[in-house]
Coordinates of C-alpha atoms in Angstrom, one line a residue:
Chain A
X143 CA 0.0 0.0 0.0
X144 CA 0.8 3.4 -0.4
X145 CA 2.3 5.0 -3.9
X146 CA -0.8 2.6 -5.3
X147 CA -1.7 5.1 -8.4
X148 CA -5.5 6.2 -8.4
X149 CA -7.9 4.6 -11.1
X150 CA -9.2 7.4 -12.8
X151 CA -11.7 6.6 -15.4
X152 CA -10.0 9.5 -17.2
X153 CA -13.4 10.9 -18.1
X154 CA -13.6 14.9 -18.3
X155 CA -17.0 14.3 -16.3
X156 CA -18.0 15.3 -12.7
X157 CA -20.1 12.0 -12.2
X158 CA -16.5 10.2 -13.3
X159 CA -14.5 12.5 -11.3
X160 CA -16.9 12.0 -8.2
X161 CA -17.1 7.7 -9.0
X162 CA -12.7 8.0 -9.2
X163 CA -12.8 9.2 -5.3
X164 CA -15.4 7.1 -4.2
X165 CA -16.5 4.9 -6.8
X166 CA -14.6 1.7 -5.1
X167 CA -16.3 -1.1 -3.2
X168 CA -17.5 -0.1 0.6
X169 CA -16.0 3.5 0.1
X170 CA -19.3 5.1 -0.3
X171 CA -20.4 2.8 3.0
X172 CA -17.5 3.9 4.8
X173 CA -18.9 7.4 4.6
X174 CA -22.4 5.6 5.3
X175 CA -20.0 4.5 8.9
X176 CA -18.7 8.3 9.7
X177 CA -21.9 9.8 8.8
X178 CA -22.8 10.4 12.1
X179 CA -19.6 11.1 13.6
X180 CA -15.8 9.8 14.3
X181 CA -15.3 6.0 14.8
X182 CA -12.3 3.3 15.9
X183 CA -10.8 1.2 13.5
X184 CA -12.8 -1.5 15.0
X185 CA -16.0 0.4 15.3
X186 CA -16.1 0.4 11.3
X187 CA -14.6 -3.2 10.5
X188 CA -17.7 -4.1 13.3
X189 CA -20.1 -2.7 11.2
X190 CA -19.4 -3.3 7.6
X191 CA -19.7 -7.2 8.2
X192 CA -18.2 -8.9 5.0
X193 CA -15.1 -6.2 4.7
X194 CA -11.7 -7.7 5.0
X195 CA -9.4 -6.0 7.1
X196 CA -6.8 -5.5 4.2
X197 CA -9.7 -3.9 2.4
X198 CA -10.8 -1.7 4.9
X199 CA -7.2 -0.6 6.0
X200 CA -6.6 0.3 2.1
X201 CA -9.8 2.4 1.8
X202 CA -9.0 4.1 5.2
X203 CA -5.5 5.0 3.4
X204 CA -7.2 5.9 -0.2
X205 CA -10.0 8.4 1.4
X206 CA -7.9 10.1 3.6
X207 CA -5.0 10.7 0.8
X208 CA -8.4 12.2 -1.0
X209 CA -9.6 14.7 1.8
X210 CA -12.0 12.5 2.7
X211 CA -11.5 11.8 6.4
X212 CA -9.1 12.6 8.8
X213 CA -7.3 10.5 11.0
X214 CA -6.1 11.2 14.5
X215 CA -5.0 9.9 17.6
X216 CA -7.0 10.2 20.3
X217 CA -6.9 8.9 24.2
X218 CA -4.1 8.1 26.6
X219 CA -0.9 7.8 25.0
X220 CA -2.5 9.2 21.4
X221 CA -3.2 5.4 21.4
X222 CA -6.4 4.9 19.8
X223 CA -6.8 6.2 16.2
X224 CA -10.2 8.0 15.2
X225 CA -11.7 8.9 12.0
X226 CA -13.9 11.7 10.7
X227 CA -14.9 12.8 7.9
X228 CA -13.6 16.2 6.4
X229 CA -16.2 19.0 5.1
X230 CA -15.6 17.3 1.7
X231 CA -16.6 14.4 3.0
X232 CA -19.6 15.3 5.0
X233 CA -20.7 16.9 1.5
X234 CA -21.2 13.6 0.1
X235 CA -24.8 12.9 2.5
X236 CA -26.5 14.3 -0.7
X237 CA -25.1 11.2 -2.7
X238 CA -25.7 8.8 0.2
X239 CA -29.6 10.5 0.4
X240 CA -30.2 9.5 -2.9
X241 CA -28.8 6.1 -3.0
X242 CA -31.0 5.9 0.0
X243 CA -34.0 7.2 -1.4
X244 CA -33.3 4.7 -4.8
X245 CA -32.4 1.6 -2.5
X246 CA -34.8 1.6 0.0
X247 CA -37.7 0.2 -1.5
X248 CA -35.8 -2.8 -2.7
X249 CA -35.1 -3.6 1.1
X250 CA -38.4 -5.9 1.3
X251 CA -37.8 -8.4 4.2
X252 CA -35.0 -9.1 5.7
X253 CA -33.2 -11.5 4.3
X254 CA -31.5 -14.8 6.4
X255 CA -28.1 -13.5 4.9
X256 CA -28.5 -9.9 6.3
X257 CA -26.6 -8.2 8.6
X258 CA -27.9 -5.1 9.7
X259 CA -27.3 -2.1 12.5
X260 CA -29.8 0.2 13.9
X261 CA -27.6 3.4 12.8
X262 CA -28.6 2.3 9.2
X263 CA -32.1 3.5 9.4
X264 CA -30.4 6.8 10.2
X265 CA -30.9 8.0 7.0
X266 CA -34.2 7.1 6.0
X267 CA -35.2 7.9 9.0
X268 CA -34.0 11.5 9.2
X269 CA -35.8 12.0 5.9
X270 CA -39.0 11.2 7.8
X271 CA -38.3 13.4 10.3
X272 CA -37.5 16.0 8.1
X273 CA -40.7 15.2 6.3
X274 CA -43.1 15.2 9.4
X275 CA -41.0 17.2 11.6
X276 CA -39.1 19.7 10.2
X277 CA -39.1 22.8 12.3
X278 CA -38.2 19.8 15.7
X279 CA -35.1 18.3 16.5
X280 CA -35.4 14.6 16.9
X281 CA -33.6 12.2 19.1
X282 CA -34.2 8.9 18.0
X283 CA -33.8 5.6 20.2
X284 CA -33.3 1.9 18.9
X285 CA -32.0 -0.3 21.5
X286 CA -28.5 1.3 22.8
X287 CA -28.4 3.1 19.5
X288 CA -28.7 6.9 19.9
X289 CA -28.8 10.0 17.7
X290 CA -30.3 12.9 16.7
X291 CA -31.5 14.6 13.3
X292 CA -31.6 18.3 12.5
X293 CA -32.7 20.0 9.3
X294 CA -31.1 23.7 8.8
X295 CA -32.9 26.4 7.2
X296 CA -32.1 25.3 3.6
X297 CA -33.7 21.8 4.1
X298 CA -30.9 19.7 4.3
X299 CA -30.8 16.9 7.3
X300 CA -27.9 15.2 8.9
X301 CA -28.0 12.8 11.9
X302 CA -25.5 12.7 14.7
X303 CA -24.2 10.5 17.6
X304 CA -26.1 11.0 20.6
X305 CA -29.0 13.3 21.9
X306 CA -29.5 16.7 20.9
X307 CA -28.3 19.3 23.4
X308 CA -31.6 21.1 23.7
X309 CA -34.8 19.0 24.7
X310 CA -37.2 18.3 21.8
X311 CA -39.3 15.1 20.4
X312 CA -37.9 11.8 21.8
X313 CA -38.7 8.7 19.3
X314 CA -38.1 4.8 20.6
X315 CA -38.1 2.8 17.9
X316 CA -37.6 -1.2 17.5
X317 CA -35.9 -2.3 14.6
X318 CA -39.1 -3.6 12.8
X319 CA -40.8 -0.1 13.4
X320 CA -37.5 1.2 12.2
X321 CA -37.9 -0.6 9.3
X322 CA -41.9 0.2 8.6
X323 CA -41.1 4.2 8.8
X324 CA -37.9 3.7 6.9
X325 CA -39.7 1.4 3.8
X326 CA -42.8 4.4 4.4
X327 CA -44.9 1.6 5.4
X328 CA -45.9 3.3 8.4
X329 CA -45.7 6.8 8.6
X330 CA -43.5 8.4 11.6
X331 CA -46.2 10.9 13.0
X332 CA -48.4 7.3 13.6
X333 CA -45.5 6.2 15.3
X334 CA -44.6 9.1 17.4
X335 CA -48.1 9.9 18.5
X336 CA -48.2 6.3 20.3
X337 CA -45.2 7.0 22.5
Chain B
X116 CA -21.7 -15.5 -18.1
X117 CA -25.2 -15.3 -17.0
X118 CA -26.1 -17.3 -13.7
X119 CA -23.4 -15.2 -11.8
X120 CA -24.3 -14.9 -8.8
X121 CA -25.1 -11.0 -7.7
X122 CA -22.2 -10.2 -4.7
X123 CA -23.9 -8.6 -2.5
X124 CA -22.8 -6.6 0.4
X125 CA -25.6 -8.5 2.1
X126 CA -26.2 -5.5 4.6
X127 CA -29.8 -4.8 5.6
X128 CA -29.7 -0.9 4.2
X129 CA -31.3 1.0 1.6
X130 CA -27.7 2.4 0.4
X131 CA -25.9 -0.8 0.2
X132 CA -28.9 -2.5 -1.7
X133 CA -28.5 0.4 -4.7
X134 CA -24.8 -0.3 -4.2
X135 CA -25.4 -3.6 -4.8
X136 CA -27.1 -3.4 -8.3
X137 CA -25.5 0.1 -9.5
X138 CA -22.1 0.3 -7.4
X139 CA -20.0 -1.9 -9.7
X140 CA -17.6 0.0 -11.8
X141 CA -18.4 1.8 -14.9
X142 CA -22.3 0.7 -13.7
X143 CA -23.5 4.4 -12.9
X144 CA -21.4 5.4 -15.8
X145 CA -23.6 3.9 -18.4
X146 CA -27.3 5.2 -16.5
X147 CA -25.1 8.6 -17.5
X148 CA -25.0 7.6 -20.9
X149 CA -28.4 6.4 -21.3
X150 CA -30.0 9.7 -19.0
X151 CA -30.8 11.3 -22.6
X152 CA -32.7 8.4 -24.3
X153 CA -32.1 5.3 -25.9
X154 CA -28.5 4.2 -27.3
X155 CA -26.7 1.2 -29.7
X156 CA -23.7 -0.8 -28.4
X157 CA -21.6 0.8 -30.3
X158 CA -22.5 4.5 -29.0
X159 CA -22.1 3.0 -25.5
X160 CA -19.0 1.3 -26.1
X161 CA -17.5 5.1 -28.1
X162 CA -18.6 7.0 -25.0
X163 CA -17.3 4.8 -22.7
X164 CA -13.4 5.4 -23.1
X165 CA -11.3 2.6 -21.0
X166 CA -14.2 0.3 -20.9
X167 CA -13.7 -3.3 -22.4
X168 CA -16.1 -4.6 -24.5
X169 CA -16.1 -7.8 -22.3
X170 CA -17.2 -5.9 -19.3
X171 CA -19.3 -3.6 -21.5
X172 CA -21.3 -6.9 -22.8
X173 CA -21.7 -8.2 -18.7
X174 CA -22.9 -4.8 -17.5
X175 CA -25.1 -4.3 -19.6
X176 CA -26.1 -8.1 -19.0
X177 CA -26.4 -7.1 -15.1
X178 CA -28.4 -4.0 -15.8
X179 CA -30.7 -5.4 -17.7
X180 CA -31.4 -8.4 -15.4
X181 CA -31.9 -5.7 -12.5
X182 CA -34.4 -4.0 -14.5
X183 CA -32.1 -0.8 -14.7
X184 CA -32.6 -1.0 -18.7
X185 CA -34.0 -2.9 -21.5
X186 CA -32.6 -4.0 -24.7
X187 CA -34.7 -4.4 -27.9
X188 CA -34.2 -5.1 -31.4
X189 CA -35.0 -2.8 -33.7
X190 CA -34.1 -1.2 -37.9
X191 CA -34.4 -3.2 -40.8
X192 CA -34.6 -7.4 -40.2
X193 CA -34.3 -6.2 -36.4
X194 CA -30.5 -5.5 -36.7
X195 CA -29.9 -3.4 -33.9
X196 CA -29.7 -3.9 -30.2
X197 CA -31.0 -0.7 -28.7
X198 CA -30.6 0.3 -24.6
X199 CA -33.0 2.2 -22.7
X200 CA -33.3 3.0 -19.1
X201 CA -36.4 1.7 -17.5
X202 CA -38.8 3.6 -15.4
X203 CA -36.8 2.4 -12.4
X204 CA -33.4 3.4 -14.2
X205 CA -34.9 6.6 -14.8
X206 CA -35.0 7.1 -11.3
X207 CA -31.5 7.1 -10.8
X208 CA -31.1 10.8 -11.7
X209 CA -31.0 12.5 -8.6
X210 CA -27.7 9.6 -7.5
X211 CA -26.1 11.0 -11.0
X212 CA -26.8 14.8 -9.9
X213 CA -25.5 14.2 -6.7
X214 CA -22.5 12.7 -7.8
X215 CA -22.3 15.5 -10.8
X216 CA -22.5 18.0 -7.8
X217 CA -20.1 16.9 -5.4
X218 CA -17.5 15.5 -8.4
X219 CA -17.4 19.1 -11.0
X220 CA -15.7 21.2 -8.3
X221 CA -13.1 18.3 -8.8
X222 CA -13.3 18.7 -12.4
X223 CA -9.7 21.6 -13.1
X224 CA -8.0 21.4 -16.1
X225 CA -8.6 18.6 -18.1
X226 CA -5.7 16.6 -18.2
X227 CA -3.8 15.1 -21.3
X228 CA -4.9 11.5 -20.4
X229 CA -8.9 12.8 -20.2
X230 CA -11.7 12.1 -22.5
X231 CA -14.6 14.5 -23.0
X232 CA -17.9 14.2 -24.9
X233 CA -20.0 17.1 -24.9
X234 CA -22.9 15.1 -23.5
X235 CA -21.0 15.0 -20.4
X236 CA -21.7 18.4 -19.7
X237 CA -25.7 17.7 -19.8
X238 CA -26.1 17.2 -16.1
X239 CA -24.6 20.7 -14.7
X240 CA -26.2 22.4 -17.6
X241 CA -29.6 21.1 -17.1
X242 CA -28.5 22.4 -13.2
X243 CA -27.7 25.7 -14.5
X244 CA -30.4 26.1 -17.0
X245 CA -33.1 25.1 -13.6
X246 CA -31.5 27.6 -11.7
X247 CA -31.7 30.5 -14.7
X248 CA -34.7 29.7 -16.4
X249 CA -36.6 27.8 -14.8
X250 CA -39.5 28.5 -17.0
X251 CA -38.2 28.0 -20.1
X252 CA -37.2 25.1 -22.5
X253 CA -34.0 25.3 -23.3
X254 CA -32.1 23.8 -26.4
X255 CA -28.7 23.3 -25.8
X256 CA -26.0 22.8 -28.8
X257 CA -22.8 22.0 -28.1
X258 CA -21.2 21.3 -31.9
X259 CA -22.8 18.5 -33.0
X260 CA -24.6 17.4 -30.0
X261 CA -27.7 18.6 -29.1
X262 CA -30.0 18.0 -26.5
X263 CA -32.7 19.7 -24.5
X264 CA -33.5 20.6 -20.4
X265 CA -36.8 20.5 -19.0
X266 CA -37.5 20.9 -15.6
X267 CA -40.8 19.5 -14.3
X268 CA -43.3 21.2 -11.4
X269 CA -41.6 19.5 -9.0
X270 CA -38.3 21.2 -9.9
X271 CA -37.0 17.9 -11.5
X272 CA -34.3 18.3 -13.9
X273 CA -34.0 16.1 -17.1
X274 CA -32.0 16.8 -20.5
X275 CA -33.4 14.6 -23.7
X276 CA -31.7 13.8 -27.1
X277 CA -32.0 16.6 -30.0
X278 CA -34.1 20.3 -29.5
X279 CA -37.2 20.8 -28.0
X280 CA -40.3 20.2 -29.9
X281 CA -42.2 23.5 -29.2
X282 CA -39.6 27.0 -29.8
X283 CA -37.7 28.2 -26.2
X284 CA -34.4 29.5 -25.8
X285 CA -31.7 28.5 -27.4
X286 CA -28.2 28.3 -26.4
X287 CA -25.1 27.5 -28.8
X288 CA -21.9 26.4 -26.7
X289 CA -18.7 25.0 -27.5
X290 CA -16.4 23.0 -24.7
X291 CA -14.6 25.4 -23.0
X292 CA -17.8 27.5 -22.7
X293 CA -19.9 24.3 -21.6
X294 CA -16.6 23.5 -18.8
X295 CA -16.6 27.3 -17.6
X296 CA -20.7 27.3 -17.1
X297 CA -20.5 23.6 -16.0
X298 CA -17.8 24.1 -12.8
X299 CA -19.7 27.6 -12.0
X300 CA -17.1 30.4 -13.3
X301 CA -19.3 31.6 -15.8
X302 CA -23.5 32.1 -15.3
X303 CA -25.4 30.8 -17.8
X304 CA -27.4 33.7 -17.9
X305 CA -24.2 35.9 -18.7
X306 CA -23.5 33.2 -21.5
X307 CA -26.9 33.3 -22.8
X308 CA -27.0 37.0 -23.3
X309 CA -24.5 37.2 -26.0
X310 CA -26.5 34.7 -28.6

């Protein structure tokens, strides 16, 4: 690793330019990872289940050479490494919204093969909270997962670890609920009126 | 090929399940080149510069499978193989635009090893054009390509092969006018003044 020349697809295009940074396998799921703030090494390889470590060490390398994420070294003795995502990389939600938007309804049931993490529904569901809450901000609850969602004046949402600062709607959610607001099966202000 | 078996990143999220059917390489690539309306093998395979005609053949094998496109037959004795997104292919747009966004401030110089086709631009143009004249149909000619921008009630851009069918503006471009517009140095209403 390292000195590994990019693959550019050499295309004078923005959507080729955009796909040479983060067009690789589980680079656009690492983001996914960071999108709610920094994480350990083992934090991400926890919860992208089929990565390979060589894999995930390589991207790590490739996104931070590419102003990406940062990495730094946090905790006694600067012993734990931490990574975050730069303003460049935090721009990307808008790509990782649509993706969302297009994959969602192809989620259907889970299948036996499926891994999955409560912070995944983050996205989906910060679009429903945007949607049916947009002047609140939202902490939401599933199991030991925590986070909260704004929306700024221009409309965009993000999500971040933990609850908001400043009291406002709580939501507990289970995964399946999760899953019924997420897929727009059940819409959140049902949800939230019941708890 | 046919019967491989899809990889999957067999994670129970709405982005890894569009990853799964669009995030192979060159995959999002060809939705690009089909955003404007139907196209033959071979335009795919000229617009395509770096891609092999092996993997040109399976993606467009995958895609179809997925439902992202279809191919039909058509010209004299049913010569041709014509592509052409689907409904659900269609849909893809706002992924392209978001990647268009974030990837054009990437865009510089072009560099000696870069291909450009002038349909390229079509993405931040239809952009621009929303943002100027939203109200209008705009025909854009850049050389020999032309294509037209509509934008829908919702605000949805879209750009569609050759001019518009009833008369709106017109704007005649070559590349390094298209690139200026395209990365934001130059508004298009500044540009479309001087025709």
């Amino acid at each position: 690793m390292g000195g590994v020349p990019h693959r550019s697809y050499d295309h004078y295009c923005g959507v080729s330019r955009a796909l040479d940074v983060v067009g690789d396998r589980w680079s656009l799921l690492l983001v996914r990872e960071l999108s709610s703030g920094p994480r350990r090494y083992s934090d991400l390889f926890a919860d992208l289940p089929g990565i390979s470590t060589d894999i995930l060490a390589a991207r790590l390398k490739d996104l931070e050479r590419d102003g990406i994420l940062t990495r730094q070294r946090v905790g006694p003795r600067a012993s734990t490494a931490v990574y975050e995502l730069t303003a460049t990389g935090t721009a990307l939600r808008p790509v990782l919204d649509a993706l969302s938007v297009w994959g969602t309804p192809l989620l259907g049931e889970r299948r036996a093969t499926d891994a999955v993490r409560a912070h995944w529904f983050a996205l989906p569901l910060g679009r429903a909270v945007a949607q049916h809450f947009p002047d609140e901000t939202v902490t939401v609850f599933i199991g030991d997962t925590v986070f909260h969602v704004t929306v700024d004046d221009a409309g965009h949402v993000s999500h971040h670890d933990g609850p908001a600062a400043e009291p406002g709607r709580a939501l507990h959610l289970d995964l399946d609920t999760a899953t019924a607001v997420a897929i727009g099966a059940v819409p959140l202000a049902e949800v939230a009126e019941s708890r």
